[in-house]
Amino acid sequence: MNPHQQATHESLSALLDGECNELEMRRLLKQLDSDPALRGQLDTLARTRAAMQADTAAWAGCDISARVREAVAAEPFSKGVISKLWQPLAQTAVAASVAVAVVLGVAYLPLLQDGVPQGVPADSSNATHYAAVPAGSMTRNVSTGAVAVPVAPATVTHTPRVAPDNLDRFEPYVQRHAEYASYNSNSGLMPFARVASFQRAE
Amino acid sequence: VFIASLFTLWMSVSVAVPAQADHSEAHQWLDRMSHALRETAYDGVFVYEQGDHMHSLRIVHAVKDGVEHERLVHMDGEPREIIRKGHEITCVHPGDEKVRLDHAVPAGAFAQRFFGESVSNLKAYAADMGKPVRVAGHDAVTVVLTPQDEWRYGHRLALEQSSGLLLRSELVDAAGHVLERFQFTSLTLGDVSEAALQPSAKGHAVPHHMPAPAAADTVPAHWRLAWVPAEFTMAMSDVSRNAGDKSGVQMYTDGLVGFSVFVETASAEQPEVVMQHGATVVYSRTMPLGDTGLHAVTVVGEIPVLAARKLAASVQAVGTGNVQ
């Protein structure tokens, strides 16, 4: 992430946290109106955060920035409203110190239940999203949101260089799962190919 | 627009014959596939692609005297092989690397069910025929499996025209993105020599034996899943034999993919971890389990993260008060 991207990321993060000042919020909302990529970025950031919280909520394919705008329109410049958008959020955020911080953009909480915009911008289905990840990590988005089936868009992040031990911690589980799957499904040794791929992800 | 594009993605691979005939034909092909996977002799190289990683493996498969023999050879990186004879697996590694396998006890009838059951009656997916394709020099039919709920991925399978052998398999999320792909690049069907099934790599061989199902020996787990996605059935359950150790694992499958849930006692809260590589998700959290204290719950499987997360959250203590 270059300094400019970092700054943008921090701004969006602050917006979601309700920590923007009034001026900054207006600037961002204006920018969001004209910049689909930025909307995508906000969208991904929001989903990433919600992914760490949501249990059963369905990803509705909504435009996050539209939600923010709506919230602001409903209660202009209310820091409280913005905060409510992402409550509760923080306690399980992936810490930069967690070695393998793989953040998946998943369904987010059905926030602002009333007045959720039904329309989805045409570009949202094709937008490439990049999630907030610890510095030095690799992020790859392999899908975007879904509507009919609320399956997660998968944003994959590996930071094994930071602390490879943590990746190792989960290897035995993947290995064992592969063994069980090999015995108990119709895929033969194929599950072991998955393990190999997992081990070599770094 | 989103719904339309999603629908188009699914439909684009399933436009062929009328729907009714389509379903039954697809199921027949799935039936052939499950037999071919176990009964056909073949020797080929396939690539396995996950995210932006790809590597190639050679697979040799044959049935000798009624016993399945399989050999998987990593063609990239350090030489590694996995040899399977029936229920016996041997991993061949360079050096003395250890690969563990504890007393995994298949859950009796369930395991047998999945050993022997064809995949043609997969209720969790709608099966349709797709367009014919050509893979690794072989003509193939395509079967599209669309999940009937949000707790699993879809599959696109290319099956060799004469044998039904799986030539290409793609796991697809709801947006139509391929999360992982197996695909043969070369394949010889028919007789496989004994030599082709023998390990070529020198190294440390670690044999694993899957014990026969022994229901009476199964120690009851002190936890259970309050929620399991429809059509996933327990295939294996195991608990630690060590006194005082409350760890255990349960594996479930819907016939095509599976997930394993590991529950272990934990000494301290750990941050929630979500990892996904291709179609494989690892989700881990700590949670209190009845009056048995803090536990680490780890879900690994080829399922969407939402499912893994919900599964972990559904772990409940069994017989709370009786287990210390």
Coordinates of C-alpha atoms in Angstrom, one line a residue:
Chain A
M1 CA 0.0 0.0 0.0
N2 CA 1.6 3.3 -1.0
P3 CA 1.3 6.4 1.2
H4 CA -1.7 7.8 -0.8
Q5 CA -3.5 4.5 -0.6
Q6 CA -2.7 4.3 3.1
A7 CA -4.1 7.8 3.6
T8 CA -7.3 6.9 1.7
H9 CA -7.6 3.8 3.7
E10 CA -7.3 5.6 6.9
S11 CA -9.9 8.1 5.8
L12 CA -12.4 5.4 4.9
S13 CA -11.7 3.6 8.1
A14 CA -12.3 6.8 10.1
L15 CA -15.5 7.3 8.2
L16 CA -16.8 3.9 9.2
D17 CA -15.7 4.5 12.7
G18 CA -17.5 7.8 12.8
E19 CA -14.3 9.5 13.6
C20 CA -14.2 11.8 10.6
N21 CA -14.7 15.5 11.2
E22 CA -17.5 17.2 9.4
L23 CA -15.3 18.6 6.6
E24 CA -13.6 15.3 6.0
M25 CA -16.9 13.5 5.8
R26 CA -18.3 15.9 3.2
R27 CA -15.1 15.6 1.2
L28 CA -15.2 11.8 1.3
L29 CA -18.8 11.5 0.4
K30 CA -18.3 13.8 -2.5
Q31 CA -15.4 11.8 -3.7
L32 CA -17.3 8.6 -3.2
D33 CA -20.1 10.0 -5.4
S34 CA -17.7 10.3 -8.3
D35 CA -15.2 7.5 -7.7
P36 CA -16.5 3.9 -8.2
A37 CA -13.1 2.5 -7.2
L38 CA -13.2 4.3 -3.9
R39 CA -16.8 3.1 -3.4
G40 CA -15.5 -0.4 -4.0
Q41 CA -12.8 0.2 -1.4
L42 CA -15.2 1.4 1.2
D43 CA -17.5 -1.5 0.4
T44 CA -14.7 -4.0 0.9
L45 CA -13.5 -2.3 4.1
A46 CA -17.0 -2.4 5.4
R47 CA -17.5 -6.0 4.5
T48 CA -14.2 -7.0 5.9
R49 CA -15.1 -5.5 9.2
A50 CA -18.5 -6.9 9.2
A51 CA -17.1 -10.3 8.3
M52 CA -15.5 -10.4 11.7
Q53 CA -18.8 -9.8 13.3
A54 CA -21.6 -11.2 11.2
D55 CA -22.9 -14.6 12.0
T56 CA -25.9 -15.2 9.8
A57 CA -26.5 -12.0 8.1
A58 CA -26.9 -12.1 4.4
W59 CA -24.8 -10.0 2.1
A60 CA -27.3 -8.0 0.3
G61 CA -25.1 -6.6 -2.4
C62 CA -25.8 -3.0 -1.3
D63 CA -23.7 0.0 -1.9
I64 CA -22.0 0.9 1.3
S65 CA -21.4 4.5 0.4
A66 CA -25.1 4.9 -0.4
R67 CA -25.8 3.7 3.1
V68 CA -23.4 6.1 4.5
R69 CA -24.9 8.9 2.5
E70 CA -28.4 7.9 3.6
A71 CA -27.4 7.9 7.1
V72 CA -25.8 11.2 6.8
A73 CA -28.8 12.6 4.9
A74 CA -31.1 11.3 7.6
E75 CA -29.1 12.9 10.4
P76 CA -26.6 15.3 8.9
F77 CA -23.2 15.4 10.4
S78 CA -24.2 13.1 13.3
K79 CA -21.1 11.3 14.3
G80 CA -23.4 9.0 16.2
V81 CA -25.2 7.8 13.1
I82 CA -22.0 6.8 11.4
S83 CA -20.8 5.1 14.4
K84 CA -24.0 3.0 14.6
L85 CA -23.3 1.8 11.1
W86 CA -20.6 -0.4 12.3
Q87 CA -21.4 -1.3 15.9
P88 CA -20.3 -3.5 17.3
L89 CA -17.1 -3.7 15.4
A90 CA -13.7 -3.7 16.9
Q91 CA -13.1 -6.4 19.4
T92 CA -12.2 -9.2 17.0
A93 CA -10.5 -7.1 14.3
V94 CA -7.6 -8.9 12.8
A95 CA -4.6 -7.5 14.5
A96 CA -1.5 -6.7 12.5
S97 CA 0.4 -9.0 14.8
V98 CA -1.7 -12.0 13.8
A99 CA 0.6 -13.8 11.4
V100 CA -1.9 -15.1 9.0
A101 CA -4.5 -12.5 8.8
V102 CA -6.8 -13.6 6.1
V103 CA -9.7 -11.3 5.9
L104 CA -12.7 -12.4 4.0
G105 CA -15.2 -10.0 2.8
V106 CA -18.3 -11.7 4.0
A107 CA -21.9 -10.8 4.6
Y108 CA -22.3 -7.8 6.8
L109 CA -24.8 -7.1 9.4
P110 CA -28.1 -5.9 8.1
L111 CA -27.4 -2.4 9.2
L112 CA -29.8 0.4 8.8
Q113 CA -32.6 -2.1 8.2
D114 CA -34.9 0.7 7.2
G115 CA -34.2 2.3 3.9
V116 CA -31.6 -0.1 2.6
P117 CA -31.0 0.9 -1.0
Q118 CA -32.2 -1.8 -3.3
G119 CA -30.3 -0.7 -6.4
V120 CA -26.8 -1.9 -7.0
P121 CA -24.4 0.2 -9.0
A122 CA -23.7 -1.5 -12.3
D123 CA -20.0 -1.4 -11.6
S124 CA -20.1 -3.0 -8.2
S125 CA -20.3 -6.6 -9.5
N126 CA -17.1 -6.2 -11.4
A127 CA -15.2 -4.0 -9.1
T128 CA -11.9 -5.2 -7.8
H129 CA -11.8 -4.8 -4.0
Y130 CA -8.8 -4.8 -1.8
A131 CA -9.2 -5.2 1.9
A132 CA -7.4 -3.6 4.7
V133 CA -4.5 -5.8 5.6
P134 CA -1.3 -5.5 7.6
A135 CA 1.6 -3.9 5.8
G136 CA 3.7 -6.3 3.8
S137 CA 0.9 -8.7 3.2
M138 CA -0.5 -9.9 0.0
T139 CA -4.1 -9.5 -0.8
R140 CA -6.0 -11.1 -3.5
N141 CA -9.6 -10.7 -4.2
V142 CA -11.1 -13.8 -5.8
S143 CA -14.7 -12.8 -5.9
T144 CA -17.1 -10.1 -5.2
G145 CA -20.4 -10.0 -3.4
A146 CA -23.4 -12.1 -4.2
V147 CA -27.1 -11.5 -4.1
A148 CA -29.1 -14.7 -4.6
V149 CA -26.8 -16.8 -2.5
P150 CA -25.0 -14.9 0.2
V151 CA -21.8 -16.6 -0.3
A152 CA -18.7 -14.7 0.7
P153 CA -16.5 -12.8 -1.6
A154 CA -13.1 -14.2 -0.6
T155 CA -10.3 -11.8 0.0
V156 CA -7.2 -13.8 0.8
T157 CA -4.4 -12.4 2.8
H158 CA -1.3 -14.1 3.9
T159 CA 1.4 -12.6 6.0
P160 CA 3.7 -15.5 6.7
R161 CA 6.8 -13.4 6.5
V162 CA 5.7 -11.5 9.6
A163 CA 5.4 -14.6 11.8
P164 CA 5.4 -17.9 10.0
D165 CA 4.7 -19.8 13.2
N166 CA 1.1 -18.8 13.1
L167 CA 0.6 -20.3 9.7
D168 CA 2.2 -23.4 10.9
R169 CA -0.2 -23.5 13.8
F170 CA -3.0 -24.3 11.4
E171 CA -1.2 -26.6 9.0
P172 CA -1.9 -29.7 11.2
Y173 CA -5.6 -29.0 11.1
V174 CA -5.6 -28.7 7.3
Q175 CA -3.6 -31.8 7.0
R176 CA -5.9 -33.8 9.2
H177 CA -9.0 -32.4 7.4
A178 CA -7.4 -33.6 4.2
E179 CA -6.9 -37.1 5.6
Y180 CA -10.5 -37.3 6.8
A181 CA -11.8 -35.9 3.5
S182 CA -9.8 -38.4 1.5
Y183 CA -11.3 -41.2 3.4
N184 CA -14.8 -39.9 3.6
S185 CA -15.6 -38.1 0.4
N186 CA -15.4 -39.0 -3.2
S187 CA -12.4 -37.0 -4.0
G188 CA -9.7 -39.6 -3.3
L189 CA -6.3 -38.1 -2.8
M190 CA -7.4 -34.7 -4.1
P191 CA -7.7 -33.3 -0.6
F192 CA -3.9 -33.7 -0.3
A193 CA -3.4 -31.5 -3.2
R194 CA -5.2 -28.9 -1.2
V195 CA -2.9 -29.3 1.7
A196 CA 0.1 -29.0 -0.6
S197 CA -1.3 -25.8 -1.9
F198 CA -2.0 -24.5 1.6
Q199 CA 1.5 -25.2 2.7
R200 CA 3.0 -23.5 -0.2
A201 CA 0.9 -20.5 -0.1
E202 CA 3.7 -18.5 1.3
Chain B
V1 CA -28.1 -6.3 -12.5
F2 CA -26.3 -8.4 -9.9
I3 CA -28.9 -11.1 -9.8
A4 CA -29.1 -11.1 -13.6
S5 CA -25.3 -11.5 -14.0
L6 CA -25.2 -14.1 -11.3
F7 CA -27.9 -16.0 -13.0
T8 CA -26.2 -15.7 -16.3
L9 CA -23.0 -17.1 -14.9
W10 CA -24.7 -20.2 -13.6
M11 CA -26.9 -20.6 -16.6
S12 CA -24.1 -20.0 -19.1
V13 CA -22.6 -23.4 -18.3
S14 CA -25.9 -25.2 -18.2
V15 CA -27.6 -24.6 -21.5
A16 CA -28.1 -27.8 -23.2
V17 CA -31.1 -30.2 -23.3
P18 CA -34.5 -29.7 -21.7
A19 CA -34.4 -29.4 -18.0
Q20 CA -36.0 -32.7 -17.0
A21 CA -33.8 -34.9 -19.2
D22 CA -30.9 -32.7 -18.1
H23 CA -31.3 -33.6 -14.4
S24 CA -31.5 -37.3 -14.8
E25 CA -28.7 -37.4 -17.4
A26 CA -26.6 -35.3 -15.0
H27 CA -27.2 -37.7 -12.2
Q28 CA -26.3 -40.7 -14.4
W29 CA -23.0 -39.0 -15.2
L30 CA -22.4 -38.3 -11.5
D31 CA -23.0 -42.0 -10.8
R32 CA -20.5 -43.0 -13.5
M33 CA -18.0 -40.5 -12.1
S34 CA -18.1 -41.9 -8.6
H35 CA -17.6 -45.4 -10.0
A36 CA -14.9 -44.2 -12.3
L37 CA -13.0 -42.5 -9.6
R38 CA -12.7 -45.7 -7.7
E39 CA -12.7 -48.3 -10.4
T40 CA -10.8 -46.9 -13.3
A41 CA -7.1 -47.4 -13.9
Y42 CA -5.4 -44.3 -15.0
D43 CA -2.1 -42.5 -15.0
G44 CA -2.0 -38.8 -15.5
V45 CA -0.7 -35.4 -14.5
F46 CA -3.1 -32.7 -13.3
V47 CA -2.7 -29.2 -12.2
Y48 CA -4.2 -27.9 -9.1
E49 CA -4.9 -24.2 -9.0
Q50 CA -5.9 -22.2 -6.0
G51 CA -6.0 -18.4 -6.1
D52 CA -2.8 -17.4 -7.8
H53 CA -1.0 -20.6 -6.9
M54 CA -0.7 -23.6 -9.2
H55 CA 1.2 -26.8 -9.0
S56 CA 1.2 -30.0 -10.8
L57 CA 0.9 -33.6 -9.5
R58 CA 1.0 -37.0 -11.1
I59 CA -1.7 -39.4 -10.0
V60 CA -1.7 -43.1 -10.7
H61 CA -4.8 -45.1 -9.8
A62 CA -5.6 -48.8 -10.1
V63 CA -7.6 -51.5 -8.5
K64 CA -5.6 -54.6 -7.7
D65 CA -7.4 -57.7 -6.2
G66 CA -10.3 -55.5 -5.2
V67 CA -8.1 -53.0 -3.4
E68 CA -7.7 -49.4 -4.5
H69 CA -4.1 -48.3 -5.1
E70 CA -3.3 -44.7 -5.6
R71 CA -0.1 -42.7 -5.9
L72 CA 0.1 -39.0 -5.8
V73 CA 3.5 -37.5 -6.8
H74 CA 4.3 -33.8 -6.4
M75 CA 5.9 -32.6 -9.6
D76 CA 6.9 -29.3 -8.2
G77 CA 9.1 -28.4 -5.3
E78 CA 10.6 -30.9 -3.0
P79 CA 9.8 -34.5 -3.9
R80 CA 6.9 -35.8 -2.0
E81 CA 4.6 -38.8 -2.6
I82 CA 1.5 -40.1 -1.0
I83 CA 0.7 -43.8 -1.6
R84 CA -2.6 -45.2 -0.7
K85 CA -3.5 -48.9 -0.6
G86 CA -7.1 -49.3 0.5
H87 CA -7.3 -47.6 3.9
E88 CA -3.6 -47.4 4.3
I89 CA -1.7 -44.2 3.5
T90 CA 2.0 -43.8 3.3
C91 CA 3.6 -40.4 2.9
V92 CA 7.1 -40.3 1.5
H93 CA 9.0 -37.2 2.5
P94 CA 12.6 -36.2 2.1
G95 CA 14.3 -36.1 5.5
D96 CA 12.5 -37.3 8.6
E97 CA 9.5 -35.0 8.5
K98 CA 6.7 -36.4 10.6
V99 CA 3.2 -36.3 9.5
R100 CA 0.8 -37.2 12.3
L101 CA -2.3 -39.3 12.2
D102 CA -3.9 -40.2 15.5
H103 CA -6.7 -42.6 16.1
A104 CA -9.2 -41.4 13.6
V105 CA -12.2 -43.6 14.0
P106 CA -14.7 -43.4 11.2
A107 CA -18.2 -43.0 12.5
G108 CA -19.3 -46.5 11.5
A109 CA -22.1 -46.7 9.1
F110 CA -21.6 -43.1 8.0
A111 CA -18.2 -43.7 6.8
Q112 CA -19.2 -46.8 5.0
R113 CA -22.0 -44.9 3.4
F114 CA -19.6 -42.4 1.9
F115 CA -17.2 -45.0 0.9
G116 CA -19.8 -46.9 -1.0
E117 CA -22.4 -44.3 -1.9
S118 CA -22.6 -42.8 -5.3
V119 CA -22.8 -39.1 -5.6
S120 CA -25.8 -39.3 -7.9
N121 CA -28.3 -38.5 -5.1
L122 CA -26.7 -35.4 -3.8
K123 CA -29.6 -33.5 -2.5
A124 CA -27.8 -30.4 -1.7
Y125 CA -27.1 -29.5 -5.3
A126 CA -29.1 -29.2 -8.5
A127 CA -27.4 -31.2 -11.2
D128 CA -27.5 -30.1 -14.9
M129 CA -25.7 -30.9 -18.0
G130 CA -23.4 -28.3 -19.5
K131 CA -21.7 -28.0 -22.8
P132 CA -19.3 -30.7 -24.1
V133 CA -15.7 -29.8 -23.7
R134 CA -12.3 -31.2 -24.4
V135 CA -9.8 -31.7 -21.6
A136 CA -6.3 -33.2 -21.7
G137 CA -7.0 -34.5 -25.2
H138 CA -10.2 -36.3 -24.1
D139 CA -13.8 -35.5 -25.0
A140 CA -15.8 -34.7 -22.0
V141 CA -19.3 -33.9 -20.8
T142 CA -19.9 -31.2 -18.3
V143 CA -22.0 -31.5 -15.2
V144 CA -22.9 -28.3 -13.3
L145 CA -23.9 -28.7 -9.6
T146 CA -25.6 -25.6 -8.3
P147 CA -25.8 -25.4 -4.5
Q148 CA -29.3 -25.3 -3.1
D149 CA -28.3 -23.1 -0.1
E150 CA -25.6 -20.6 0.8
W151 CA -23.6 -23.1 2.9
R152 CA -21.6 -24.7 0.1
Y153 CA -20.0 -23.9 -3.2
G154 CA -21.0 -24.9 -6.7
H155 CA -19.1 -27.4 -8.8
R156 CA -18.4 -27.6 -12.5
L157 CA -17.2 -31.0 -13.5
A158 CA -15.9 -32.3 -16.8
L159 CA -16.2 -36.0 -17.1
E160 CA -14.4 -38.2 -19.7
Q161 CA -16.9 -39.3 -22.3
S162 CA -16.3 -43.1 -22.2
S163 CA -15.4 -43.7 -18.6
G164 CA -17.0 -40.9 -16.7
L165 CA -13.6 -40.1 -15.1
L166 CA -13.3 -36.7 -13.6
L167 CA -11.0 -34.6 -15.9
R168 CA -11.6 -31.2 -14.5
S169 CA -13.3 -30.0 -11.3
E170 CA -13.9 -26.4 -10.5
L171 CA -15.3 -25.1 -7.2
V172 CA -17.3 -21.9 -7.9
D173 CA -18.7 -19.4 -5.5
A174 CA -22.0 -17.7 -5.8
A175 CA -20.6 -15.0 -8.0
G176 CA -19.3 -17.5 -10.4
H177 CA -15.6 -17.1 -9.4
V178 CA -13.5 -20.2 -9.5
L179 CA -12.0 -20.8 -6.1
E180 CA -10.0 -23.9 -7.0
R181 CA -9.5 -26.0 -10.0
F182 CA -8.2 -29.5 -10.7
Q183 CA -7.5 -30.3 -14.3
F184 CA -5.7 -33.1 -16.0
T185 CA -3.2 -31.9 -18.5
S186 CA -2.3 -35.4 -19.7
L187 CA -4.0 -38.7 -19.0
T188 CA -3.7 -42.3 -20.0
L189 CA -6.7 -44.5 -19.3
G190 CA -6.4 -48.3 -19.0
D191 CA -3.8 -50.6 -17.6
V192 CA -1.4 -49.3 -15.0
S193 CA 1.8 -51.1 -14.3
E194 CA 2.8 -52.2 -10.8
A195 CA 5.9 -50.1 -11.1
A196 CA 3.9 -46.9 -11.6
L197 CA 2.3 -47.4 -8.3
Q198 CA 5.6 -47.8 -6.4
P199 CA 7.2 -44.8 -4.7
S200 CA 10.1 -43.4 -6.7
A201 CA 11.3 -40.8 -4.2
K202 CA 13.7 -41.8 -1.5
G203 CA 13.0 -40.5 1.9
H204 CA 11.2 -41.1 5.1
A205 CA 8.0 -43.1 4.7
V206 CA 5.3 -42.5 7.3
P207 CA 2.6 -45.1 7.2
H208 CA -0.9 -44.3 8.4
H209 CA -3.5 -46.8 9.0
M210 CA -7.1 -46.1 9.2
P211 CA -8.5 -48.4 11.9
A212 CA -11.7 -50.3 11.1
P213 CA -14.8 -48.7 12.5
A214 CA -15.3 -49.7 16.1
A215 CA -18.4 -48.2 17.5
A216 CA -18.0 -49.7 20.9
D217 CA -14.6 -48.2 21.2
T218 CA -15.8 -44.7 20.4
V219 CA -15.6 -42.4 23.4
P220 CA -18.5 -39.9 23.3
A221 CA -17.5 -36.4 22.6
H222 CA -18.2 -33.8 25.2
W223 CA -19.5 -31.4 22.6
R224 CA -21.7 -31.4 19.6
L225 CA -22.7 -29.1 16.8
A226 CA -26.1 -27.5 17.3
W227 CA -26.2 -26.6 13.7
V228 CA -25.0 -28.4 10.6
P229 CA -25.9 -27.3 7.0
A230 CA -28.5 -29.4 5.3
E231 CA -27.3 -32.7 3.8
F232 CA -24.0 -32.7 5.6
T233 CA -23.7 -35.9 7.5
M234 CA -21.1 -36.9 10.1
A235 CA -18.5 -39.2 8.5
M236 CA -16.0 -39.4 11.3
S237 CA -15.8 -38.6 15.0
D238 CA -12.8 -38.9 17.2
V239 CA -11.9 -37.9 20.7
S240 CA -8.6 -37.9 22.5
R241 CA -7.8 -41.0 24.5
N242 CA -5.6 -39.1 26.9
A243 CA -7.0 -38.6 30.3
G244 CA -7.9 -35.0 31.0
D245 CA -7.6 -34.1 27.4
K246 CA -10.9 -32.9 26.0
S247 CA -9.9 -32.5 22.4
G248 CA -11.9 -34.0 19.7
V249 CA -12.8 -33.8 16.0
Q250 CA -15.8 -34.4 13.9
M251 CA -15.8 -34.5 10.1
Y252 CA -18.9 -34.0 8.0
T253 CA -19.5 -34.3 4.3
D254 CA -22.3 -33.7 1.8
G255 CA -20.8 -36.3 -0.5
L256 CA -18.6 -33.9 -2.4
V257 CA -16.9 -31.7 0.1
G258 CA -16.5 -31.7 3.8
F259 CA -15.5 -29.8 6.8
S260 CA -13.8 -30.8 10.0
V261 CA -14.4 -29.3 13.4
F262 CA -11.7 -29.5 16.0
V263 CA -12.4 -28.7 19.6
E264 CA -9.7 -28.5 22.1
T265 CA -9.3 -27.1 25.6
A266 CA -7.6 -23.7 25.5
S267 CA -5.7 -22.0 28.2
A268 CA -6.3 -18.4 27.0
E269 CA -8.4 -16.4 24.7
Q270 CA -7.0 -16.3 21.1
P271 CA -7.9 -13.8 18.5
E272 CA -10.4 -14.9 16.0
V273 CA -8.7 -16.2 12.8
V274 CA -10.1 -16.5 9.4
M275 CA -8.0 -17.8 6.6
Q276 CA -9.0 -18.8 3.1
H277 CA -6.9 -20.3 0.5
G278 CA -8.8 -21.1 -2.6
A279 CA -11.8 -23.0 -1.5
T280 CA -10.4 -24.1 1.8
V281 CA -11.3 -22.0 4.8
V282 CA -9.8 -22.2 8.3
Y283 CA -11.8 -20.5 11.0
S284 CA -10.7 -20.5 14.6
R285 CA -12.0 -18.9 17.8
T286 CA -12.0 -19.6 21.5
M287 CA -15.2 -20.0 23.4
P288 CA -16.4 -21.2 26.8
L289 CA -18.1 -24.6 26.5
G290 CA -20.6 -25.2 29.3
D291 CA -18.8 -25.7 32.6
T292 CA -15.8 -27.3 30.9
G293 CA -14.1 -24.1 30.4
L294 CA -12.5 -22.3 27.5
H295 CA -12.1 -24.2 24.2
A296 CA -10.5 -23.5 20.9
V297 CA -12.8 -24.3 18.0
T298 CA -11.2 -24.7 14.6
V299 CA -13.3 -25.4 11.5
V300 CA -11.5 -26.4 8.3
G301 CA -13.3 -27.2 5.1
E302 CA -14.2 -26.4 1.6
I303 CA -17.2 -24.3 2.6
P304 CA -17.9 -20.6 2.7
V305 CA -16.5 -18.7 5.6
L306 CA -20.0 -17.9 6.8
A307 CA -20.7 -21.6 7.2
A308 CA -17.5 -22.2 9.0
R309 CA -18.2 -19.3 11.3
K310 CA -21.7 -20.4 12.1
L311 CA -20.6 -24.0 12.7
A312 CA -18.0 -22.8 15.2
A313 CA -20.6 -20.7 17.0
S314 CA -22.9 -23.7 17.2
V315 CA -20.6 -25.9 19.2
Q316 CA -22.3 -26.8 22.4
A317 CA -21.3 -28.8 25.5
V318 CA -22.9 -32.2 25.9
G319 CA -23.9 -33.4 29.3
T320 CA -22.9 -30.2 31.0
G321 CA -22.2 -30.8 34.6
N322 CA -21.0 -34.4 34.0
V323 CA -17.8 -33.6 32.3
Q324 CA -14.9 -32.0 34.1

